[in-house]
Short mmCIF file of C-alpha atoms in Angstrom, two decimals:
data_model
loop_
_atom_site.label_atom_id
_atom_site.label_comp_id
_atom_site.label_asym_id
_atom_site.label_seq_id
_atom_site.Cartn_x
_atom_site.Cartn_y
_atom_site.Cartn_z
CA PRO H 14 8.37 8.25 7.99
CA TRP H 15 6.29 8.76 5.04
CA LEU H 16 5.58 5.04 4.66
CA ILE H 17 5.14 4.46 8.22
CA GLN H 18 2.30 6.71 8.34
CA MET H 19 0.37 5.27 5.34
CA GLY H 20 -3.02 3.93 5.96
CA GLY H 21 -6.77 4.62 5.32
CA ASP H 22 -7.39 5.60 9.01
CA ARG H 23 -3.91 7.32 8.99
CA ALA H 24 -2.08 9.53 6.18
CA GLY H 25 -4.00 8.01 3.19
CA TRP H 26 -2.00 6.15 0.36
CA TYR H 27 -0.68 9.20 -1.36
CA SER H 28 -2.39 8.09 -4.68
CA TRP H 29 -5.97 9.06 -6.27
CA ASP H 30 -7.79 9.67 -2.90
CA HIS H 31 -11.15 9.23 -4.52
CA LEU H 32 -10.34 5.70 -5.46
CA ASP H 33 -8.36 4.43 -2.60
CA ASN H 34 -8.87 6.70 0.36
CA GLY H 35 -12.52 6.94 0.74
CA GLY H 36 -12.34 10.44 -0.96
CA HIS H 37 -10.26 11.67 2.05
CA SER H 38 -6.98 13.83 1.25
CA SER H 39 -3.74 11.94 1.73
CA ALA H 40 -1.43 13.84 4.16
CA ARG H 41 1.09 16.11 2.70
CA GLN H 42 3.09 16.45 5.97
CA LEU H 43 4.49 14.16 8.63
CA HIS H 44 2.36 13.54 11.52
CA PRO H 45 4.14 12.47 14.76
CA GLU H 46 1.05 10.66 15.85
CA TRP H 47 1.27 8.23 12.97
CA GLN H 48 4.99 7.33 13.25
CA ASN H 49 4.54 4.15 15.40
CA LEU H 50 4.31 1.02 13.55
CA ALA H 51 5.39 -2.47 14.41
CA LEU H 52 5.31 -5.88 13.30
CA GLY H 53 1.95 -7.55 13.33
CA ASP H 54 0.08 -4.08 13.12
CA HIS H 55 -2.73 -3.73 10.80
CA ILE H 56 -3.06 -0.84 8.46
CA ALA H 57 -6.47 0.05 7.23
CA ALA H 58 -7.93 0.64 3.67
CA TRP H 59 -11.32 1.73 2.44
CA SER H 60 -13.40 -1.23 1.19
CA PRO H 61 -15.84 -1.01 -1.82
CA THR H 62 -18.48 -0.74 0.42
CA GLY H 63 -17.06 2.53 1.80
CA LEU H 64 -16.00 1.31 5.14
CA ILE H 65 -12.64 1.11 6.52
CA ALA H 66 -11.05 -2.46 7.02
CA ASP H 67 -7.91 -3.87 8.16
CA ALA H 68 -6.36 -4.75 4.92
CA TRP H 69 -2.60 -4.90 5.46
CA GLU H 70 -0.57 -6.52 8.22
CA VAL H 71 3.00 -5.34 8.64
CA VAL H 72 5.12 -8.66 8.09
CA ALA H 73 8.55 -6.97 7.82
CA LEU H 74 9.84 -3.81 9.14
CA GLU H 75 13.34 -2.27 9.24
CA PRO H 76 13.13 1.35 10.23
CA ALA H 77 14.15 3.73 7.69
CA ARG H 78 14.90 0.85 5.14
CA PHE H 79 11.99 -1.65 4.45
CA LEU H 80 8.23 -1.99 5.00
CA GLY H 81 6.70 -5.27 4.11
CA LEU H 82 2.82 -5.58 3.97
CA ARG H 83 0.67 -8.63 3.48
CA GLY H 84 -2.98 -8.69 2.65
CA ARG H 85 -5.47 -11.54 2.39
CA SER H 86 -9.23 -11.12 2.00
CA GLU H 87 -12.26 -13.24 0.77
CA LEU H 88 -13.69 -11.98 -2.37
CA ARG H 89 -16.67 -10.90 -0.55
CA SER H 90 -14.41 -8.09 0.93
CA ARG H 91 -13.77 -9.71 4.29
CA THR H 92 -10.32 -9.65 5.50
CA THR H 93 -8.80 -12.82 6.83
CA ARG H 94 -5.96 -13.04 9.36
CA SER H 95 -2.69 -14.88 9.37
CA GLY H 96 -2.99 -18.55 10.37
CA SER H 97 -6.51 -18.90 9.32
CA SER H 98 -7.36 -21.12 6.42
CA ARG H 99 -7.96 -19.71 2.95
CA PRO H 100 -11.34 -19.36 1.67
CA ALA H 101 -12.38 -20.87 -1.65
CA ALA H 102 -12.49 -17.40 -3.19
CA TYR H 103 -9.74 -15.20 -2.12
CA THR H 104 -7.04 -12.79 -3.08
CA GLU H 105 -3.61 -12.47 -1.12
CA GLY H 106 -0.60 -10.40 -1.78
CA LEU H 107 2.67 -8.78 -0.61
CA TRP H 108 3.69 -5.08 -0.98
CA GLY H 109 7.00 -4.06 -0.25
CA PHE H 110 8.91 -0.80 -0.07
CA LEU H 111 12.62 -0.61 -0.04
CA LEU H 112 14.55 2.70 0.60
CA GLU H 113 18.28 2.45 -0.92
CA GLU H 114 20.66 5.24 -0.47
CA VAL H 115 21.83 6.30 -3.71
CA ASP H 116 24.46 8.92 -2.25
CA ALA H 117 24.51 11.69 0.35
CA GLY H 118 21.32 13.14 0.45
CA ARG H 119 19.43 11.06 -1.98
CA THR H 120 17.37 8.04 -1.57
CA ARG H 121 15.72 5.67 -4.20
CA LEU H 122 12.43 4.21 -3.25
CA LEU H 123 11.93 0.55 -4.76
CA VAL H 124 8.37 -0.89 -4.60
CA GLY H 125 7.34 -4.58 -5.67
CA GLY H 126 5.05 -7.34 -4.75
CA TYR H 127 2.78 -10.11 -5.93
CA GLN H 128 -0.80 -11.14 -5.86
CA VAL H 129 -2.59 -14.58 -6.19
CA MET H 130 -6.16 -14.96 -6.49
CA ARG H 131 -8.54 -17.98 -6.43
CA PRO H 132 -10.53 -19.29 -8.17
CA ARG H 133 -7.66 -19.78 -11.04
CA TRP H 134 -10.12 -18.66 -13.71
CA LEU H 135 -10.72 -15.32 -12.29
CA GLU H 136 -7.16 -14.77 -11.35
CA ARG H 137 -6.50 -15.20 -15.15
CA ILE H 138 -8.87 -12.41 -16.08
CA VAL H 139 -7.93 -9.94 -13.18
CA ASP H 140 -4.19 -10.41 -13.46
CA PHE H 141 -4.17 -9.89 -17.12
CA TRP H 142 -6.97 -7.14 -17.82
CA VAL H 143 -7.61 -5.41 -14.43
CA TYR H 144 -4.78 -5.42 -12.09
CA PRO H 145 -1.91 -4.44 -14.09
CA PRO H 146 -3.21 -1.16 -15.56
CA VAL H 147 -5.06 -0.21 -12.30
CA HIS H 148 -2.07 -1.00 -10.17
CA TRP H 149 0.36 0.88 -12.35
CA VAL H 150 -1.73 4.06 -12.54
CA MET H 151 -2.32 3.98 -8.66
CA GLN H 152 1.33 3.13 -7.86
CA ALA H 153 2.66 5.81 -10.34
CA ARG H 154 0.49 8.37 -8.58
CA GLN H 155 1.68 7.08 -5.26
CA LEU H 156 5.21 7.59 -5.98
CA HIS H 157 4.70 11.04 -7.67
CA ASN H 158 3.16 12.39 -4.60
CA LEU H 159 5.51 10.97 -2.21
CA LYS H 160 8.35 12.54 -4.23
CA ARG H 161 6.53 15.81 -4.09
CA ASN H 162 5.71 15.58 -0.29
CA ILE H 163 9.30 14.63 0.67
CA GLU H 164 10.96 17.21 -1.62
CA GLY H 165 8.45 20.03 -0.29
CA ALA H 166 9.32 19.17 3.38
CA HIS H 167 12.91 19.10 2.65
CA ALA H 168 12.74 22.53 0.81
CA SER H 169 10.83 24.03 3.66
CA LYS H 170 13.78 23.03 6.17
CA GLN H 171 16.21 25.12 4.23
#
């Protein structure tokens, strides 16, 4: 349920809110109104211009098990839809969240993905110098905050 409610116009991304959530605080509890998500839905994110944009499309969904998101945008910060032709300068990626039961009462969250960018010369620079350190910091914060939220919700039920 924590992953299902992610999004810039929903619960946020549970990361560094000033960087990836337009300065809005990510949710620290579950919200019933954000628990509906289906294949083909779009999840919003904050753009560099400070506006909300459809950034991720739900391309795989297995409730309580897997969430797969696909994003593609022109480098001029405009998102492009599935099925449309790729512009000359774009970024595209997949982001997957897999929940794996470890034992009774414990679950592991595995996160992975890929990104491609054109033109290739820019991809070489961004994928080596920018994307790995920035994404690592953001993803680590997201995982930390998800763990805090989930454990806090579990403790409050007892």
